[in-house]
PDB file of C-alpha atoms in Angstrom:
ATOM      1  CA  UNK A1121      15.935  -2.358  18.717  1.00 94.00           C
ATOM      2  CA  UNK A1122      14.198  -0.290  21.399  1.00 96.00           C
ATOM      3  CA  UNK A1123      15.218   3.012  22.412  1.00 96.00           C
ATOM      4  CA  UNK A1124      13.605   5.743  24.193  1.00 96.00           C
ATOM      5  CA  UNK A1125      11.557   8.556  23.757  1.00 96.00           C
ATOM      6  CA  UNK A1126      10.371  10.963  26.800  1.00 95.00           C
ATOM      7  CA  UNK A1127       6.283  12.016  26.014  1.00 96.00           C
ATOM      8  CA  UNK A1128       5.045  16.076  26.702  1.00 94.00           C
ATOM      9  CA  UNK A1129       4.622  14.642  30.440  1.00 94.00           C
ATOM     10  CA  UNK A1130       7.789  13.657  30.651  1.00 95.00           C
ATOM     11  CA  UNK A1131       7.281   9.819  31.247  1.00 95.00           C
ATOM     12  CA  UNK A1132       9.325   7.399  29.340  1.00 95.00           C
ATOM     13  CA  UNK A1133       7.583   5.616  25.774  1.00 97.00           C
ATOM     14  CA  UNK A1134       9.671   2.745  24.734  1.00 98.00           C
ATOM     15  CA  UNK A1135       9.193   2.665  21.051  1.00 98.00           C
ATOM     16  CA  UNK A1136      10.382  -0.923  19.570  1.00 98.00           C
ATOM     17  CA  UNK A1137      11.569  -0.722  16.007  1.00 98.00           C
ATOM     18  CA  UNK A1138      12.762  -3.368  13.324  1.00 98.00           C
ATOM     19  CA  UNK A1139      13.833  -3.472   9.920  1.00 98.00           C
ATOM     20  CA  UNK A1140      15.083  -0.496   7.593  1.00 96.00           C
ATOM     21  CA  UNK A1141      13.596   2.013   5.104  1.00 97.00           C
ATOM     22  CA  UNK A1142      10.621   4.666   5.611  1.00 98.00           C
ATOM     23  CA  UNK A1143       9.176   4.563   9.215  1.00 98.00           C
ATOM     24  CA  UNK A1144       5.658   3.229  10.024  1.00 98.00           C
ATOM     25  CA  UNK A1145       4.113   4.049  13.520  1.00 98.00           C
ATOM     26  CA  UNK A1146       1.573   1.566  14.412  1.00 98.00           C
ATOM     27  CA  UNK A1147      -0.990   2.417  16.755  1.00 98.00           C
ATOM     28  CA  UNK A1148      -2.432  -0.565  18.666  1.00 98.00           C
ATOM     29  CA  UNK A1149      -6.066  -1.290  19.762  1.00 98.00           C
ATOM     30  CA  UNK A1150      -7.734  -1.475  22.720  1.00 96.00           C
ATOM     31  CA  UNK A1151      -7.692  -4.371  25.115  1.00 95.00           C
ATOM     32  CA  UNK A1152      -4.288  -5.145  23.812  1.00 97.00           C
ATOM     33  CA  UNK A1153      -0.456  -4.814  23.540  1.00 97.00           C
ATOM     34  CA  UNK A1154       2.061  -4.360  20.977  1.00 98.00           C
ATOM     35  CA  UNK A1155       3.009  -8.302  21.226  1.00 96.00           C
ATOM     36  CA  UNK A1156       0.342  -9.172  19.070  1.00 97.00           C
ATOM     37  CA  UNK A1157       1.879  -6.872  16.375  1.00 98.00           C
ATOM     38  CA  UNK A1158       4.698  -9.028  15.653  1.00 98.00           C
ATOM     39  CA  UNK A1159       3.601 -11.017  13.125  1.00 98.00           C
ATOM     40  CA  UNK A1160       2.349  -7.740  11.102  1.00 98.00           C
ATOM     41  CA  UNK A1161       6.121  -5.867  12.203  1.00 98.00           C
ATOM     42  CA  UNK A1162       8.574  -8.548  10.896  1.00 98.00           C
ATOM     43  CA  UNK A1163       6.312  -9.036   7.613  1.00 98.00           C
ATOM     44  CA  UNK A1164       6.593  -5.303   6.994  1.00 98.00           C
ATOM     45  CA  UNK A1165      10.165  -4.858   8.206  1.00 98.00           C
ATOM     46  CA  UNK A1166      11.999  -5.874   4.738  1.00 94.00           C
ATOM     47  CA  UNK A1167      10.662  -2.814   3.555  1.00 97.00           C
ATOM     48  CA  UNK A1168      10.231  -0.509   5.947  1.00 98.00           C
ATOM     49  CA  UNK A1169      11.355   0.451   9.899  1.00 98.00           C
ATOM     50  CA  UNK A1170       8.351  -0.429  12.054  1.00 98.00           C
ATOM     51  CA  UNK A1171       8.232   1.231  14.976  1.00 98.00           C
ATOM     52  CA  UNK A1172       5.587  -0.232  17.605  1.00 98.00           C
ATOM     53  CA  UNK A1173       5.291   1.384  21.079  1.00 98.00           C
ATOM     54  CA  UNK A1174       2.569   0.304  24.042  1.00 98.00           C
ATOM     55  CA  UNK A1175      -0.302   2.821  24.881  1.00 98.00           C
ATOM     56  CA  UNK A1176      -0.847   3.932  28.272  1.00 96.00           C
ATOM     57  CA  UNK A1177      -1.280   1.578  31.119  1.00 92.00           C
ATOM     58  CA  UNK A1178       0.266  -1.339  29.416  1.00 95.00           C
ATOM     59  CA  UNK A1179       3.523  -3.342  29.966  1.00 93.00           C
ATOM     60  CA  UNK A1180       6.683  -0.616  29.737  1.00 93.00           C
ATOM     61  CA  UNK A1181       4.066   2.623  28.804  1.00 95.00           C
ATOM     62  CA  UNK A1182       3.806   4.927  31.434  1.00 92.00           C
ATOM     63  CA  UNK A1183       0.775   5.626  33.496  1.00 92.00           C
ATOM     64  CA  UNK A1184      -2.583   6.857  32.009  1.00 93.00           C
ATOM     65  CA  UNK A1185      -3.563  10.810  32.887  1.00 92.00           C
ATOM     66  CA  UNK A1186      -7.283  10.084  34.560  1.00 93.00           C
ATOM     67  CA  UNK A1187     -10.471  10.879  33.907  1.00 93.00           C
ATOM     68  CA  UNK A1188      -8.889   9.545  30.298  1.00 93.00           C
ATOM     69  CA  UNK A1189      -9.405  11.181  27.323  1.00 95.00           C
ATOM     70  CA  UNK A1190      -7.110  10.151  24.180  1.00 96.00           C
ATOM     71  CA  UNK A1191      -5.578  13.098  24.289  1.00 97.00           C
ATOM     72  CA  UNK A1192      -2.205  11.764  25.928  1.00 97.00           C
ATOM     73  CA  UNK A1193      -2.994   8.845  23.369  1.00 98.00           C
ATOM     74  CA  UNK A1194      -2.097  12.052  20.436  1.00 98.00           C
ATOM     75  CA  UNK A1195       1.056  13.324  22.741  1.00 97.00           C
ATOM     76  CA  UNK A1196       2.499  10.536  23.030  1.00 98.00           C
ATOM     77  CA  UNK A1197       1.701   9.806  18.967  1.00 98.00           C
ATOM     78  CA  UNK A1198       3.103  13.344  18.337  1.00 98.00           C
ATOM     79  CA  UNK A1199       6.660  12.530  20.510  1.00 98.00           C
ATOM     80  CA  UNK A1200       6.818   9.233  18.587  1.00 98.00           C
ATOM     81  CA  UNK A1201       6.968  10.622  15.134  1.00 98.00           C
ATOM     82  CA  UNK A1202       9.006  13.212  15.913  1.00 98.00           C
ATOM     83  CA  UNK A1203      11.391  11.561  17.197  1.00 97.00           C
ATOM     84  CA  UNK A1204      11.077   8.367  14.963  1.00 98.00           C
ATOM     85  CA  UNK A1205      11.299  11.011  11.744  1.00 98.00           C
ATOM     86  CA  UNK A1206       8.401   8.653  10.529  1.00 98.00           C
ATOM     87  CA  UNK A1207       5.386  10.151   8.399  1.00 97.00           C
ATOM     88  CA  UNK A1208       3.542   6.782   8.144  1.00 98.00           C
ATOM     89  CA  UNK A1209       1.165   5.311  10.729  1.00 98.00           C
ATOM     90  CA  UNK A1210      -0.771   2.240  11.108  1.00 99.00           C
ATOM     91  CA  UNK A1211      -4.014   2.468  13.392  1.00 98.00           C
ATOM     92  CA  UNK A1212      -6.000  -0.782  14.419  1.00 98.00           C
ATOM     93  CA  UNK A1213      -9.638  -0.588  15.937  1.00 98.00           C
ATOM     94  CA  UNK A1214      -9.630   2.391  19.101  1.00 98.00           C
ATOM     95  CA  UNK A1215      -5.782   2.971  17.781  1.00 98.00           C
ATOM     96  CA  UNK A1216      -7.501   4.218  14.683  1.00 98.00           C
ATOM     97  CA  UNK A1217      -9.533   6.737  15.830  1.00 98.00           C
ATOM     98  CA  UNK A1218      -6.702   7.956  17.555  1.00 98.00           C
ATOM     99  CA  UNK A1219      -4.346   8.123  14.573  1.00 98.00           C
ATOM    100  CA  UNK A1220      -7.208   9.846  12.612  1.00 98.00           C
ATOM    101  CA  UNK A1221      -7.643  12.152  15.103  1.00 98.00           C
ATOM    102  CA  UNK A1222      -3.945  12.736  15.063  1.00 98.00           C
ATOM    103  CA  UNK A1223      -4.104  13.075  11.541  1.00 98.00           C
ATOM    104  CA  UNK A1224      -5.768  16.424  12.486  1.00 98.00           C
ATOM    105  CA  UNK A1225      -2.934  18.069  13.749  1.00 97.00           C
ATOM    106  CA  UNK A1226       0.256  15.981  13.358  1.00 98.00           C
ATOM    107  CA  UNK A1227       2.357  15.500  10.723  1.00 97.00           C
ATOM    108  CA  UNK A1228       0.884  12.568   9.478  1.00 98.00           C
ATOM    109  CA  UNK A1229       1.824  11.993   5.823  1.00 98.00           C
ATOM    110  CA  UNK A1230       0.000   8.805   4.872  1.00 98.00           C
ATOM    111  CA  UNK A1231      -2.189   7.002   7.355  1.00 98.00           C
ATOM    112  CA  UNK A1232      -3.844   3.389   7.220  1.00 99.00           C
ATOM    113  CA  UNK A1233      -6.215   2.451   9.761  1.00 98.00           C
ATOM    114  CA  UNK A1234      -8.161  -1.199   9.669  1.00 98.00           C
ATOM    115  CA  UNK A1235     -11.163  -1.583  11.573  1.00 98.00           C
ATOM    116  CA  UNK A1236     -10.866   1.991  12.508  1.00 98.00           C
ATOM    117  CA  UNK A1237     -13.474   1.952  15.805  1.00 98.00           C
ATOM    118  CA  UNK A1238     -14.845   5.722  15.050  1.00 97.00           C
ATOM    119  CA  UNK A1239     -18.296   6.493  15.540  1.00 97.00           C
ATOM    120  CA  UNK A1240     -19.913   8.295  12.576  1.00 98.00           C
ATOM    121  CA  UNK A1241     -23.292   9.396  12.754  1.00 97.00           C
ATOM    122  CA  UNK A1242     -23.969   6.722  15.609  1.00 97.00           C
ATOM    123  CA  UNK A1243     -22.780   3.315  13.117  1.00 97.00           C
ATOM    124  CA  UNK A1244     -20.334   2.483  15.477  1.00 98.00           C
ATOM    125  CA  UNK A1245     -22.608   0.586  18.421  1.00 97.00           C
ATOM    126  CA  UNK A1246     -22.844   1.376  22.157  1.00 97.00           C
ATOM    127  CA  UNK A1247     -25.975   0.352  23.348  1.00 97.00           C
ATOM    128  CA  UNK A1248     -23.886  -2.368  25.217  1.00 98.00           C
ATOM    129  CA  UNK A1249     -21.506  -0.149  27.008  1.00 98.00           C
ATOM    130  CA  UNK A1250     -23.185   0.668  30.378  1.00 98.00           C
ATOM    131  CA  UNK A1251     -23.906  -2.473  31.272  1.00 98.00           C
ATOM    132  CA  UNK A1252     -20.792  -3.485  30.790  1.00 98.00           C
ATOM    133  CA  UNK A1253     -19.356  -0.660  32.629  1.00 98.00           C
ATOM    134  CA  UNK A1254     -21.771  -1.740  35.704  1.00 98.00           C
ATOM    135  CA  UNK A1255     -20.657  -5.081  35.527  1.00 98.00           C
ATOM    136  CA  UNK A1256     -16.633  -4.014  35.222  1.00 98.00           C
ATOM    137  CA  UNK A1257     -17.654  -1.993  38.450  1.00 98.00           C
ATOM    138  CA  UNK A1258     -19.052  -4.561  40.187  1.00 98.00           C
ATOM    139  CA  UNK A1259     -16.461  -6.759  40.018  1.00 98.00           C
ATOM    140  CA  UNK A1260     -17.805  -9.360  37.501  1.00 98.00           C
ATOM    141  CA  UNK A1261     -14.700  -9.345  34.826  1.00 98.00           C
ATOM    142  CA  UNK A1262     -16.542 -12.600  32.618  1.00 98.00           C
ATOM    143  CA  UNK A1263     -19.998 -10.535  32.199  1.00 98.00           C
ATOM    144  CA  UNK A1264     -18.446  -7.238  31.377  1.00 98.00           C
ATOM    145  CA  UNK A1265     -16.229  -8.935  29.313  1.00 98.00           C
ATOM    146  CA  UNK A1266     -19.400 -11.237  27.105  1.00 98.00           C
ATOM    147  CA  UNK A1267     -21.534  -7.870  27.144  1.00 98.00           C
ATOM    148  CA  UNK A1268     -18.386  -6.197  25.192  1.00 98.00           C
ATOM    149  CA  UNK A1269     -18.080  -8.950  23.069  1.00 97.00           C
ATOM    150  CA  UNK A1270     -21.483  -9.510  21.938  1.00 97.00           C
ATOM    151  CA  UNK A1271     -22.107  -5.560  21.852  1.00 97.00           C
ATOM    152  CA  UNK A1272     -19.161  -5.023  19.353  1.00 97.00           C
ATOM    153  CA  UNK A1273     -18.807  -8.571  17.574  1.00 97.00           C
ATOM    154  CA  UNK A1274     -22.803  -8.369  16.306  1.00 95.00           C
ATOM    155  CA  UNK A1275     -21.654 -11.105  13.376  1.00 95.00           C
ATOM    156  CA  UNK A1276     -20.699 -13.500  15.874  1.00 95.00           C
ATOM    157  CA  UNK A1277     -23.053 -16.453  16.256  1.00 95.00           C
ATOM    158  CA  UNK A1278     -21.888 -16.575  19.815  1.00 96.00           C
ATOM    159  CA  UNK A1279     -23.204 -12.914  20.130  1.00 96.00           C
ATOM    160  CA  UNK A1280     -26.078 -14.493  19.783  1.00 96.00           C
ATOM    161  CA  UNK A1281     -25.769 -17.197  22.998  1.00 98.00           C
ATOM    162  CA  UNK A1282     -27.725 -16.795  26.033  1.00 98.00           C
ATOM    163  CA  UNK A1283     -25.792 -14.402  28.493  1.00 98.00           C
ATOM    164  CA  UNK A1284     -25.084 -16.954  30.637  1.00 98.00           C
ATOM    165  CA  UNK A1285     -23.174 -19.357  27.745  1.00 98.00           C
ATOM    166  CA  UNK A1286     -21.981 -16.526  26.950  1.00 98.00           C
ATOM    167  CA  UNK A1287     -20.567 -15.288  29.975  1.00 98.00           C
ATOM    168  CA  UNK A1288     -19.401 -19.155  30.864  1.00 98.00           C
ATOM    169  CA  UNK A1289     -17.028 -18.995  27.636  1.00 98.00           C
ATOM    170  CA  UNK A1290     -15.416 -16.071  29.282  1.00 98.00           C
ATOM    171  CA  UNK A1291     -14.537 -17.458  32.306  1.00 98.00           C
ATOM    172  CA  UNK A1292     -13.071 -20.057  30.707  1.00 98.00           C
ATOM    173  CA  UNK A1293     -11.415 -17.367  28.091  1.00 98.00           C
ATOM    174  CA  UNK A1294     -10.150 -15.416  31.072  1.00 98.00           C
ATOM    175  CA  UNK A1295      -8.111 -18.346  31.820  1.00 98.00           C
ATOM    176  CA  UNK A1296      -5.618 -18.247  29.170  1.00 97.00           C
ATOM    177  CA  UNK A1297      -2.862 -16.124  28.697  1.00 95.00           C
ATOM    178  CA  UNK A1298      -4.115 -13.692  26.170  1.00 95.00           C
ATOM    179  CA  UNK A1299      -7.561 -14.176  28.096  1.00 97.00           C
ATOM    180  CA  UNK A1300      -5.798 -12.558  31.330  1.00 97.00           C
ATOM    181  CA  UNK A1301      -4.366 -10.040  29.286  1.00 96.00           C
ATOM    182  CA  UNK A1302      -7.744  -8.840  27.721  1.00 97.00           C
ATOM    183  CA  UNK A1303      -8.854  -9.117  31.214  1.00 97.00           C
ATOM    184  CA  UNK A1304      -6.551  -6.768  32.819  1.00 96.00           C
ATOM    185  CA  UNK A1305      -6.987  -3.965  30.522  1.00 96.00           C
ATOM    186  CA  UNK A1306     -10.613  -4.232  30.687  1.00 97.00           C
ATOM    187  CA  UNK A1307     -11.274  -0.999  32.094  1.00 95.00           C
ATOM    188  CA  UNK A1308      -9.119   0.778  29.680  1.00 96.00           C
ATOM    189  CA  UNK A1309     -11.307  -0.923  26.964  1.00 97.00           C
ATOM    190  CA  UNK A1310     -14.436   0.331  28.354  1.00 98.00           C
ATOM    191  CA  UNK A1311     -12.964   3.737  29.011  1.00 97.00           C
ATOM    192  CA  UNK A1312     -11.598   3.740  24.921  1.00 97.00           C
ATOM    193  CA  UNK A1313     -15.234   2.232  24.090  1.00 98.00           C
ATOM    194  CA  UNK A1314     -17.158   5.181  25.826  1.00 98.00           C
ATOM    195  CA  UNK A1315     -14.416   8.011  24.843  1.00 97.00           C
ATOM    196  CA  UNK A1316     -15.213   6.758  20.933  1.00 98.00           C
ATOM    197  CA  UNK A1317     -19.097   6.826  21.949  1.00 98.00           C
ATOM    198  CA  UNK A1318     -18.982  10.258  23.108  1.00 97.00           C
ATOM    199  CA  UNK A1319     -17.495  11.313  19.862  1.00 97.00           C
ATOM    200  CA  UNK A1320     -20.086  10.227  17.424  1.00 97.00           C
ATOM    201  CA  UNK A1321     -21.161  12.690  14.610  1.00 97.00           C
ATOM    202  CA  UNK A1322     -20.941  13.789  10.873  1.00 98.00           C
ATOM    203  CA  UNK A1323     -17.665  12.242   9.359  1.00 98.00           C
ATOM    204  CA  UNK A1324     -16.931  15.467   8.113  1.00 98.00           C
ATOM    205  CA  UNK A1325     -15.490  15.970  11.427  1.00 97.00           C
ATOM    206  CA  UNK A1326     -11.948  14.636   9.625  1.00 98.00           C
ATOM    207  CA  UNK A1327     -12.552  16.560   6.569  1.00 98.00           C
ATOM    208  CA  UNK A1328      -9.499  18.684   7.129  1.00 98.00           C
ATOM    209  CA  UNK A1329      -7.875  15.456   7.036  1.00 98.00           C
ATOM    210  CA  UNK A1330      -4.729  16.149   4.408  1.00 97.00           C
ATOM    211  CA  UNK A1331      -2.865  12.632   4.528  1.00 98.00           C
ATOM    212  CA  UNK A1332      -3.272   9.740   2.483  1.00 98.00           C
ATOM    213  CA  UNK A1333      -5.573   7.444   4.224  1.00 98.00           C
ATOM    214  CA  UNK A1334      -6.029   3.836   3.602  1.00 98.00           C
ATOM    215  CA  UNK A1335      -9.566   3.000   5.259  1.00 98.00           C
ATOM    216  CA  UNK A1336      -9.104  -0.802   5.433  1.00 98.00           C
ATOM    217  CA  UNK A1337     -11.588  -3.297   7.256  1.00 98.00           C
ATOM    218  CA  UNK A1338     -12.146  -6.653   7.508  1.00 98.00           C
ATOM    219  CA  UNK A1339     -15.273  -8.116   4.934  1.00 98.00           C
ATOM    220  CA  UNK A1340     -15.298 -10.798   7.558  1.00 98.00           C
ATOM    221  CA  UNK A1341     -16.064  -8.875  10.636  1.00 97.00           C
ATOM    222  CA  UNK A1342     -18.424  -6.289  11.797  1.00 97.00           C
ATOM    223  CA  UNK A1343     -20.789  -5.738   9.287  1.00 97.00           C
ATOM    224  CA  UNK A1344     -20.843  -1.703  10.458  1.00 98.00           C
ATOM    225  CA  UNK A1345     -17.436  -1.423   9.338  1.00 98.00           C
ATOM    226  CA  UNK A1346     -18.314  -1.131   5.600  1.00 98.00           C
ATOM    227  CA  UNK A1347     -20.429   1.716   5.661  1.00 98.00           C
ATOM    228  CA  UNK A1348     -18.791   3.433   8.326  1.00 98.00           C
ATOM    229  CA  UNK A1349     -15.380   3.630   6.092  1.00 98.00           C
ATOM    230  CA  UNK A1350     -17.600   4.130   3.031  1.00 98.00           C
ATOM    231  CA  UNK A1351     -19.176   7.667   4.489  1.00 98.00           C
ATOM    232  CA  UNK A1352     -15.486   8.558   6.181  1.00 98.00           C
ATOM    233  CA  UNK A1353     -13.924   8.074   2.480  1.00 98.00           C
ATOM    234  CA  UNK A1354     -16.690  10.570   1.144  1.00 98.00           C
ATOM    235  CA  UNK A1355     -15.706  12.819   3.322  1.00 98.00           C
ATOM    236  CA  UNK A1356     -11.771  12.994   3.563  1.00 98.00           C
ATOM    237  CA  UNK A1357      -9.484  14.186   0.768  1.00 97.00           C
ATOM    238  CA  UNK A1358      -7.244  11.913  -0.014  1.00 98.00           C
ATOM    239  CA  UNK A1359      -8.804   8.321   1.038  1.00 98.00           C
ATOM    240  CA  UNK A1360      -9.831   5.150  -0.496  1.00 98.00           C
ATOM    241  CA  UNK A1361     -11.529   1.546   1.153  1.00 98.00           C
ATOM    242  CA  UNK A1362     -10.154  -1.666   1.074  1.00 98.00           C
ATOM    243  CA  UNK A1363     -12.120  -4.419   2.126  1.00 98.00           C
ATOM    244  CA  UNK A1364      -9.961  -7.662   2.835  1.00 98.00           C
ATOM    245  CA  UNK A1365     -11.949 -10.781   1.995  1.00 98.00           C
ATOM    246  CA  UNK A1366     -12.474 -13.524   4.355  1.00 97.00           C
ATOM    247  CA  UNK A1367     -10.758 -11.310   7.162  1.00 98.00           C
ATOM    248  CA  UNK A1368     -11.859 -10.575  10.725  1.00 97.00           C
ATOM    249  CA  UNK A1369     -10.626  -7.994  13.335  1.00 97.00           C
ATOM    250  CA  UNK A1370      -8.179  -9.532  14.217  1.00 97.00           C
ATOM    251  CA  UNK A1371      -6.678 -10.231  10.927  1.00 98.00           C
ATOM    252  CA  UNK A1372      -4.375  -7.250  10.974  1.00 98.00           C
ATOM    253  CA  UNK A1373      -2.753  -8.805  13.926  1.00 97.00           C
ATOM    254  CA  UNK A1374      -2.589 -12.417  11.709  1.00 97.00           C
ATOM    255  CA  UNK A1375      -0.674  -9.953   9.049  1.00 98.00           C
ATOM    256  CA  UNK A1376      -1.707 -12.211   5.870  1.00 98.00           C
ATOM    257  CA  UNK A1377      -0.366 -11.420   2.762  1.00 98.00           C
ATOM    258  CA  UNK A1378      -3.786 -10.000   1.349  1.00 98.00           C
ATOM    259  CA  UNK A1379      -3.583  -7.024   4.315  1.00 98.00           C
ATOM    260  CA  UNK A1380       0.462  -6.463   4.201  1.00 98.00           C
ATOM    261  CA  UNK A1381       0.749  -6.604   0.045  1.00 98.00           C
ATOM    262  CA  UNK A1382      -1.855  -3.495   0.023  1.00 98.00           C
ATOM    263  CA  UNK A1383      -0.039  -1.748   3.010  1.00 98.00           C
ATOM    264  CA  UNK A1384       2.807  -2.216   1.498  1.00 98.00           C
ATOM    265  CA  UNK A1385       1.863  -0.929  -1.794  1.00 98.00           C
ATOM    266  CA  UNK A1386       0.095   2.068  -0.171  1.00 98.00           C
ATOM    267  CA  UNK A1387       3.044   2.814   1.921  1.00 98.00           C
ATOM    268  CA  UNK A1388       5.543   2.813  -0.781  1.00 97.00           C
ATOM    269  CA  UNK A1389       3.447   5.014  -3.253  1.00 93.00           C
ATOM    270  CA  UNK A1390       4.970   8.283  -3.905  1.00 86.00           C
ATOM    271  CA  UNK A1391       1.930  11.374  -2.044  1.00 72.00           C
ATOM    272  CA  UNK A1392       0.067  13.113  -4.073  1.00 69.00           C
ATOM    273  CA  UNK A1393      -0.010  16.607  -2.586  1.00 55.00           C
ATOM    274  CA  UNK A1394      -2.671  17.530  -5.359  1.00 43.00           C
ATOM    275  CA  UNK A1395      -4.315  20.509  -4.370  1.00 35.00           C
ATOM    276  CA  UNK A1396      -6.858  19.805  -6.816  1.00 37.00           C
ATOM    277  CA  UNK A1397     -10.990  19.061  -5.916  1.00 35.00           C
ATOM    278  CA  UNK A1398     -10.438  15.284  -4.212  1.00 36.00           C
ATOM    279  CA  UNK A1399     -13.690  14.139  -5.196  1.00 34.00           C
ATOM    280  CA  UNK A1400     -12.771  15.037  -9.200  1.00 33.00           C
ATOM    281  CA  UNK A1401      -9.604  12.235  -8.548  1.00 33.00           C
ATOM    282  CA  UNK A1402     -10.787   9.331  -5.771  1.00 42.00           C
ATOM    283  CA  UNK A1403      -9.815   6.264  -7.141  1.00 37.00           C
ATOM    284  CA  UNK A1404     -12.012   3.546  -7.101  1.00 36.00           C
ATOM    285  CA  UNK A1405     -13.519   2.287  -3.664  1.00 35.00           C
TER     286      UNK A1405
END
């Protein structure tokens, strides 16, 4: 089912929605579109109305305000679950920081990001991100491209390829259909990547965070991930870290059982609204 939903600037967001019960909103990375949410939608959908809707600049989303903050990015959020009635959202990689910083000031009642790409106290790295913002201006899509890659994916053993390998594989990557894609929104990755850079600091920056937050990342991935959730849960109310075993970055977009049985669960439990001191309550991490 699509229907649609007119953002604060009056463009058109065509929010795509399956199954029945309590609404999730998911968010969707950078460098992406909703298609690769699918698999993650259907497998959530006996349970619960999924609601998926492109960012900015993407497929049927309307165009992006420039210079680009993510401030449209938490508009466009806000018009969603308002008009969706849904409390619940979903935020993947650069989509997480946005639903967390949504979280801030919408009406965000439980929140699960995975591979949330925030920058806390300078974990998140960056050091790549100029050059490959010289070589997106220049023209050179494949080296921009390999210096993003090896600047975000630091586990990857080809991270650690010459350049040139390195740059070769994307060419080649570039060629396929989800290559092209990737490709395309380049620019808007780089402009997500430096927009998350510029917001590094203490991760009490979200303490006023109420929702429930799920801070889920893959144990296969990014090594940074794990203590980048571990100081955001210290300093949020309500949150708890899952780590998902032999799982990447891109797992959330594979949807196996051992990421949708804990959203699931997490989705479905009743909110506390205890008022209480969090850190007397966390459960486990």
């Amino acid at each position: 089912m699509q229907q649609r939903i007119v953002a604060p600037d009056g463009a058109d967001i065509v929010v795509h929605s399956v199954g029945s019960g309590p609404g999730i909103v998911v968010v969707h990375g950078g460098g992406v579109t909703i298609g690769i949410y699918q698999r993650l939608a259907n497998r959530l959908a006996e349970r619960f109305t999924v609601h998926r809707y492109n960012r900015r600049g993407r497929e049927d989303a309307g165009p992006r305000r420039e210079p680009y903050t993510f401030e449209q990015d938490i508009d466009d959020l806000g018009a969603v679950l308002a008009q969706t009635g849904a409390g619940n959202v979903i935020g993947h990689s650069a989509g997480g920081f946005i639903a967390l910083e949504a979280a801030l000031r919408l009406p965000v009642r439980r929140l699960a990001l995975y591979d949330a790409a925030v920058n806390v106290d300078g974990m998140f790295p960056s050091a790549w991100l100029d050059a490959a913002m010289a070589a997106a201006r220049a023209g050179d899509t494949a080296r921009a491209m390999a210096l993003t890659g090896a600047g975000i994916n630091t586990h990857s053993a080809t991270s650690r390829l010459p350049l040139g390998v390195q740059v070769a594989i994307c060419r080649l990557f570039l060629r396929t259909s989800i290559g092209r894609m990737m490709g395309g929104l380049l620019a808007t990755t780089l402009d997500e990547s430096n927009q998350i850079r510029l917001a590094d600091g203490p991760a009490t920056r979200w303490a006023a965070v109420r929702a429930e937050v799920l801070l889920a990342y893959g144990a296969a991935g990014p090594p940074y991930y794990a203590p980048l959730n571990a100081a955001l849960a210290d300093a949020l109310p309500h949150a708890r870290v899952l780590p998902v075993a032999r799982s990447g970055h891109d797992g959330i977009n594979r949807a196996p059982a051992s990421i949708v049985e804990p959203l699931a669960a997490f989705f479905a439990a009743p909110v506390s609204g205890s008022t209480e001191d969090p850190r007397a309550s966390r459960t486990s991490r």
